[in-house]
Coordinates of C-alpha atoms in Angstrom, one line a residue:
Chain H
M1 CA 18.0 -9.2 -29.0
S2 CA 17.2 -11.9 -26.4
S3 CA 13.5 -12.0 -25.2
L4 CA 14.7 -11.4 -21.7
L5 CA 16.6 -8.3 -22.7
D6 CA 13.5 -7.1 -24.5
E7 CA 11.4 -7.7 -21.4
V8 CA 13.8 -5.8 -19.1
L9 CA 13.9 -2.8 -21.5
T10 CA 10.1 -2.7 -21.8
A11 CA 9.8 -2.7 -18.0
N12 CA 12.5 0.0 -17.9
R13 CA 10.5 2.3 -20.3
A14 CA 7.4 2.0 -18.0
Y15 CA 9.7 2.9 -15.0
Q16 CA 11.0 5.9 -16.8
D17 CA 7.5 7.1 -17.7
A18 CA 6.6 7.1 -13.9
F19 CA 10.0 8.4 -12.8
G20 CA 8.5 11.7 -11.5
D21 CA 11.0 13.9 -9.5
K22 CA 13.4 11.0 -8.6
G23 CA 16.0 12.6 -10.9
S24 CA 16.7 15.2 -8.3
L25 CA 17.7 12.8 -5.5
A26 CA 21.1 13.3 -3.9
L27 CA 23.9 10.7 -4.0
P28 CA 24.2 10.2 -0.2
P29 CA 21.4 8.0 1.3
A30 CA 18.7 10.3 2.8
R31 CA 17.9 8.0 5.7
R32 CA 21.6 7.3 6.3
F33 CA 21.5 3.5 6.7
A34 CA 22.7 0.4 4.8
I35 CA 21.3 -3.1 4.4
L36 CA 23.5 -6.1 3.7
T37 CA 21.4 -9.1 2.5
C38 CA 21.3 -12.1 0.2
M39 CA 20.9 -12.0 -3.6
D40 CA 18.0 -14.5 -3.3
A41 CA 15.3 -13.7 -5.9
R42 CA 12.5 -13.9 -3.3
L43 CA 14.0 -11.0 -1.3
D44 CA 12.9 -7.4 -2.1
P45 CA 14.6 -5.2 0.4
A46 CA 12.8 -2.1 -0.8
G47 CA 9.6 -3.9 -0.1
F48 CA 10.3 -5.7 3.2
A49 CA 12.2 -2.8 4.8
G50 CA 10.1 0.1 3.4
L51 CA 12.8 1.8 1.2
A52 CA 12.0 4.5 -1.4
E53 CA 14.6 5.4 -4.0
G54 CA 17.3 7.5 -2.3
D55 CA 16.8 6.2 1.2
A56 CA 19.5 3.6 1.9
H57 CA 22.4 1.6 0.5
V58 CA 21.6 -2.0 -0.4
I59 CA 24.5 -4.5 -0.6
R60 CA 23.7 -8.0 -1.8
N61 CA 25.7 -11.2 -2.4
A62 CA 25.2 -15.0 -2.1
G63 CA 24.2 -15.4 1.5
G64 CA 24.3 -11.8 2.5
R65 CA 27.7 -12.6 4.0
A66 CA 30.1 -10.1 5.5
S67 CA 32.7 -10.8 2.8
D68 CA 35.7 -8.6 2.3
D69 CA 33.8 -7.0 -0.6
A70 CA 30.7 -6.4 1.5
I71 CA 32.9 -4.7 4.1
R72 CA 34.6 -2.6 1.3
S73 CA 31.1 -1.4 0.4
L74 CA 30.0 -0.7 4.0
V75 CA 33.2 1.3 4.7
I76 CA 32.6 3.4 1.6
S77 CA 28.9 3.7 2.7
H78 CA 29.9 5.2 6.1
K79 CA 33.2 7.0 5.4
L80 CA 32.2 8.8 2.2
L81 CA 28.4 8.7 2.1
G82 CA 27.4 9.1 5.7
T83 CA 25.5 6.0 6.7
G84 CA 25.6 5.4 10.4
E85 CA 23.5 2.3 11.1
W86 CA 23.7 -1.1 9.3
F87 CA 21.4 -4.2 9.0
V88 CA 22.7 -7.7 8.2
I89 CA 19.8 -9.8 7.0
H90 CA 20.1 -13.5 6.1
H91 CA 17.0 -15.6 5.3
T92 CA 15.3 -19.0 5.8
D93 CA 15.6 -21.6 3.0
C94 CA 18.9 -20.1 1.8
G95 CA 20.8 -21.9 -0.9
M96 CA 24.0 -21.4 1.1
E97 CA 22.9 -24.1 3.5
L98 CA 22.7 -26.7 0.7
F99 CA 26.3 -27.2 -0.2
T100 CA 29.9 -27.1 1.0
D101 CA 33.2 -25.9 -0.4
A102 CA 34.1 -29.5 -1.2
V103 CA 30.9 -30.2 -3.0
M104 CA 31.1 -27.0 -5.1
G105 CA 34.8 -27.6 -5.9
Q106 CA 34.0 -31.1 -7.2
L107 CA 30.9 -30.0 -9.2
L108 CA 32.8 -27.2 -10.9
A109 CA 35.8 -29.4 -11.6
E110 CA 33.5 -31.8 -13.5
D111 CA 31.4 -29.2 -15.4
L112 CA 30.5 -25.5 -15.3
H113 CA 26.9 -25.8 -16.2
T114 CA 23.9 -26.0 -13.8
A115 CA 23.8 -29.0 -11.5
R116 CA 20.6 -30.6 -10.2
F117 CA 19.7 -31.1 -6.5
V118 CA 18.2 -34.6 -6.3
E119 CA 17.3 -36.5 -3.1
G120 CA 19.4 -34.2 -1.0
R121 CA 22.5 -34.1 -3.1
W122 CA 23.9 -32.2 -6.0
E123 CA 24.7 -34.0 -9.3
N124 CA 26.0 -32.7 -12.6
Q125 CA 23.7 -33.2 -15.6
A126 CA 26.8 -33.5 -17.8
K127 CA 30.5 -33.8 -17.3
A128 CA 31.7 -31.8 -20.2
G129 CA 34.9 -30.5 -18.5
G130 CA 35.0 -27.9 -15.8
S131 CA 37.7 -26.0 -13.9
P132 CA 39.8 -26.7 -10.8
E133 CA 39.5 -22.9 -9.9
G134 CA 36.4 -23.6 -7.8
R135 CA 38.6 -25.3 -5.3
Y136 CA 40.5 -22.1 -4.6
V137 CA 37.3 -20.1 -3.8
K138 CA 35.9 -19.7 -0.3
W139 CA 32.1 -20.0 -1.1
L140 CA 31.0 -18.7 2.4
T141 CA 28.4 -21.4 2.9
F142 CA 26.9 -21.9 6.4
T143 CA 25.2 -24.7 8.4
H144 CA 23.4 -22.7 11.1
L145 CA 21.3 -19.7 10.0
E146 CA 21.2 -17.6 13.2
D147 CA 24.9 -18.3 13.9
S148 CA 25.8 -17.1 10.4
V149 CA 24.1 -13.8 11.2
R150 CA 25.8 -13.5 14.5
E151 CA 29.2 -14.2 13.0
D152 CA 28.7 -11.7 10.2
V153 CA 27.6 -9.0 12.6
Q154 CA 30.6 -9.7 14.8
R155 CA 33.0 -9.6 11.9
I156 CA 31.7 -6.2 10.8
R157 CA 31.7 -4.8 14.4
N158 CA 35.3 -5.9 14.9
H159 CA 36.7 -4.8 11.6
P160 CA 39.5 -2.3 11.9
L161 CA 37.9 0.1 9.4
V162 CA 34.5 0.1 11.1
P163 CA 34.0 2.7 13.9
R164 CA 32.9 1.1 17.2
D165 CA 29.8 3.4 17.4
I166 CA 27.9 2.2 14.3
P167 CA 24.9 0.0 15.4
V168 CA 24.9 -3.3 13.4
H169 CA 21.6 -5.1 13.7
G170 CA 21.2 -8.8 12.8
F171 CA 18.0 -10.3 11.3
V172 CA 16.6 -13.3 9.7
Y173 CA 14.0 -12.7 6.9
D174 CA 11.4 -15.5 6.8
V175 CA 10.6 -16.2 3.1
R176 CA 7.3 -17.9 4.0
S177 CA 5.8 -14.9 5.8
G178 CA 7.9 -11.8 4.8
R179 CA 8.8 -11.2 8.4
L180 CA 12.1 -9.8 9.8
L181 CA 13.1 -11.6 13.0
P182 CA 15.8 -10.1 15.1
V183 CA 18.9 -12.2 16.0
S184 CA 20.5 -11.4 19.3
Chain L
M1 CA 15.3 0.6 20.1
S2 CA 16.6 3.1 17.5
S3 CA 14.0 5.1 15.7
L4 CA 15.3 3.7 12.4
L5 CA 14.9 0.2 13.6
D6 CA 11.3 1.0 14.6
E7 CA 10.6 2.5 11.2
V8 CA 12.0 -0.6 9.4
L9 CA 10.0 -3.0 11.6
T10 CA 6.8 -0.9 11.1
A11 CA 7.3 -1.0 7.3
N12 CA 8.0 -4.7 7.5
R13 CA 4.7 -5.4 9.3
A14 CA 2.9 -3.6 6.4
Y15 CA 4.8 -5.8 3.9
Q16 CA 3.8 -8.9 5.8
D17 CA 0.2 -7.9 5.8
A18 CA 0.2 -7.6 2.0
F19 CA 2.5 -10.7 1.5
G20 CA -0.2 -12.7 -0.4
D21 CA 1.0 -16.0 -1.8
K22 CA 4.7 -15.0 -2.0
G23 CA 5.4 -17.5 0.7
S24 CA 5.1 -20.3 -1.9
L25 CA 7.8 -19.0 -4.3
A26 CA 10.6 -21.5 -5.1
L27 CA 14.3 -20.9 -4.3
P28 CA 15.6 -20.8 -7.9
P29 CA 14.9 -17.6 -9.8
A30 CA 11.8 -18.1 -12.0
R31 CA 13.0 -15.9 -14.8
R32 CA 16.5 -17.4 -14.6
F33 CA 18.6 -14.3 -14.8
A34 CA 20.8 -12.2 -12.5
I35 CA 21.6 -8.5 -12.1
L36 CA 24.9 -7.1 -10.8
T37 CA 24.6 -3.4 -9.9
C38 CA 25.6 -0.7 -7.4
M39 CA 24.5 -0.3 -3.8
D40 CA 23.6 3.3 -4.6
A41 CA 20.4 4.3 -2.7
R42 CA 18.8 5.8 -5.8
L43 CA 18.8 2.5 -7.6
D44 CA 15.8 0.2 -7.3
P45 CA 16.5 -2.8 -9.5
A46 CA 13.1 -4.3 -9.0
G47 CA 11.6 -1.0 -10.2
F48 CA 13.9 -0.2 -13.1
A49 CA 14.2 -3.7 -14.5
G50 CA 10.7 -4.9 -13.7
L51 CA 11.3 -7.6 -11.2
A52 CA 8.7 -9.3 -9.0
E53 CA 9.7 -11.3 -5.9
G54 CA 11.0 -14.7 -7.1
D55 CA 12.2 -13.5 -10.6
A56 CA 15.9 -12.9 -10.5
H57 CA 19.1 -12.7 -8.4
V58 CA 20.3 -9.2 -7.5
I59 CA 23.9 -8.7 -6.5
R60 CA 24.9 -5.3 -5.3
N61 CA 28.2 -3.7 -4.1
A62 CA 29.9 -0.3 -4.2
G63 CA 30.1 0.4 -7.9
G64 CA 28.4 -2.7 -9.1
R65 CA 31.9 -4.1 -9.8
A66 CA 32.8 -7.6 -10.9
S67 CA 34.8 -8.2 -7.7
D68 CA 35.8 -11.7 -6.7
D69 CA 32.8 -11.8 -4.4
A70 CA 30.4 -10.7 -7.1
I71 CA 31.8 -13.5 -9.3
R72 CA 31.4 -16.0 -6.3
S73 CA 27.7 -15.0 -6.3
L74 CA 27.2 -15.2 -10.1
V75 CA 28.8 -18.7 -10.2
I76 CA 26.5 -19.9 -7.4
S77 CA 23.6 -18.3 -9.3
H78 CA 24.3 -20.2 -12.5
K79 CA 25.9 -23.5 -11.2
L80 CA 23.4 -24.2 -8.4
L81 CA 20.4 -22.1 -9.2
G82 CA 20.1 -22.1 -12.9
T83 CA 20.4 -18.5 -14.1
G84 CA 21.6 -18.3 -17.7
E85 CA 21.8 -14.6 -18.5
W86 CA 23.4 -11.8 -16.6
F87 CA 23.2 -7.9 -16.5
V88 CA 26.1 -5.7 -15.3
I89 CA 24.6 -2.2 -14.5
H90 CA 26.7 0.8 -13.4
H91 CA 25.2 4.3 -13.1
T92 CA 25.7 8.0 -13.7
D93 CA 26.8 10.2 -10.8
C94 CA 28.5 7.2 -9.0
G95 CA 30.5 7.8 -5.9
M96 CA 33.2 5.5 -7.1
E97 CA 34.3 8.2 -9.6
L98 CA 34.9 10.6 -6.7
F99 CA 38.0 9.1 -5.0
T100 CA 41.1 7.0 -5.5
D101 CA 42.7 4.2 -3.5
A102 CA 45.4 6.8 -2.3
V103 CA 42.7 9.3 -1.1
M104 CA 40.7 6.6 0.7
G105 CA 43.8 5.1 2.4
Q106 CA 44.8 8.5 3.7
L107 CA 41.3 9.5 4.9
L108 CA 40.9 6.2 6.8
A109 CA 44.4 6.5 8.2
E110 CA 43.5 9.8 9.8
D111 CA 39.9 9.0 11.0
L112 CA 37.2 6.3 10.5
H113 CA 34.2 8.6 10.6
T114 CA 32.5 10.3 7.7
A115 CA 34.5 12.8 5.6
R116 CA 33.1 15.8 3.7
F117 CA 33.4 16.5 0.0
V118 CA 34.2 20.2 -0.3
E119 CA 35.2 22.0 -3.4
G120 CA 36.1 18.9 -5.3
R121 CA 38.1 17.2 -2.6
W122 CA 37.6 15.0 0.5
E123 CA 38.5 16.2 3.9
N124 CA 38.1 14.7 7.3
Q125 CA 35.9 16.5 9.8
A126 CA 38.1 15.2 12.7
K127 CA 41.4 13.4 13.0
A128 CA 40.6 11.2 16.0
G129 CA 42.8 8.4 14.8
G130 CA 42.1 5.9 12.1
S131 CA 43.6 2.7 10.7
P132 CA 46.3 1.9 8.1
E133 CA 44.2 -1.0 7.0
G134 CA 42.5 1.1 4.3
R135 CA 45.8 1.1 2.4
Y136 CA 45.6 -2.7 2.0
V137 CA 42.2 -2.6 0.3
K138 CA 41.5 -2.4 -3.4
W139 CA 38.5 0.0 -3.4
L140 CA 37.6 -0.7 -7.1
T141 CA 37.1 3.0 -8.0
F142 CA 36.9 4.0 -11.7
T143 CA 37.4 7.1 -13.8
H144 CA 35.5 6.2 -16.9
L145 CA 31.9 5.0 -16.5
E146 CA 31.4 3.1 -19.8
D147 CA 34.9 1.6 -19.6
S148 CA 34.2 0.3 -16.1
V149 CA 31.1 -1.6 -17.5
R150 CA 33.1 -3.0 -20.4
E151 CA 35.9 -4.1 -18.1
D152 CA 33.6 -5.8 -15.7
V153 CA 31.6 -7.6 -18.5
Q154 CA 34.9 -8.8 -19.9
R155 CA 36.2 -10.0 -16.5
I156 CA 33.1 -12.0 -16.0
R157 CA 33.0 -13.5 -19.5
N158 CA 36.7 -14.5 -19.3
H159 CA 36.5 -16.0 -15.8
P160 CA 37.5 -19.7 -15.6
L161 CA 34.3 -20.6 -13.7
V162 CA 31.9 -18.9 -16.1
P163 CA 30.7 -20.9 -19.1
R164 CA 31.3 -19.2 -22.4
D165 CA 27.6 -19.4 -23.5
I166 CA 26.2 -17.1 -20.8
P167 CA 25.2 -13.8 -22.3
V168 CA 26.5 -10.9 -20.2
H169 CA 24.9 -7.5 -21.0
G170 CA 26.5 -4.2 -19.9
F171 CA 24.4 -1.2 -19.1
V172 CA 24.6 2.3 -17.6
Y173 CA 21.6 3.4 -15.5
D174 CA 20.9 7.1 -15.7
V175 CA 19.9 8.4 -12.2
R176 CA 18.4 11.6 -13.8
S177 CA 15.9 9.7 -16.0
G178 CA 15.7 6.2 -14.8
R179 CA 16.8 4.9 -18.2
L180 CA 19.0 1.9 -18.9
L181 CA 21.5 2.6 -21.7
P182 CA 23.3 -0.3 -23.3
V183 CA 27.1 -0.3 -23.3
S184 CA 28.7 -2.1 -26.3

């Protein structure tokens, strides 16, 4: 067993021991809202937005972008599970501002393993052979943080499967202070 | 301001007050792993897997499925941010076992607002006019929980942009006990 797997399962046993009555929580979110945010390791939505288990749906991807898959999740969240208010939360110092589709396509074409960011540019540590498939992916990078929130809020609001009366709030999370800043 | 928005911002102020030295965390995940799991409100990955802020990427969507967007996020996680071990975690009592593409397409075609689950079937509360767009979406439902984990692990392992040497672990999270059960 990998040491990481062992660490995760040890932490999980401690969580089970303190599980209390959480086993009786219902499937639909009790506070009837959903958060779409980034996968970034520094973000703990339960912490920064005050969620207990059972409260709210949390959807996360690279960038917290309103991808087709995030919208699939939001539509299920409302249509089948009753959420009626949504938050789109991007954050400062996001990795999605550090590359472009062209850069990612080239990096992956050369090698699949982790690249380094040196003096403002990405470079592969090896060129052991990659895949051209990266050139066929829209990576959903962005260059302006607040605009990326505005565009994602707008895409969700205008989506044909989203009712017009669901409030969609845009925010930036500041990784230096833990603060949520509204984007209007 | 909605009362929900007020609650979230009040909780966020308390989080800021206890933020400590988290503002100095680096962008790449310190423990170099990523978790893909479901948006379900009862799941707190930081709790059940023992994550502190800064430790690991967390990707979440409806079902915890290995969608193209989840794979976009995983590839960014490894290629640019150095994660080298991934967990795919679905869970018991998942909403994705309660409908099919055909059901969802029909429900959305009739009405966009929340449907009810009554006596084992979904029914719209109103038929105010929906959209046929739902019929063009692959909703990524499943009928067998462990198989859904196996299939997603396999899809990730076989993806042309994923190096063959990244361990991908499959688990089911039991919402009644908080326990992570390995799927082999």
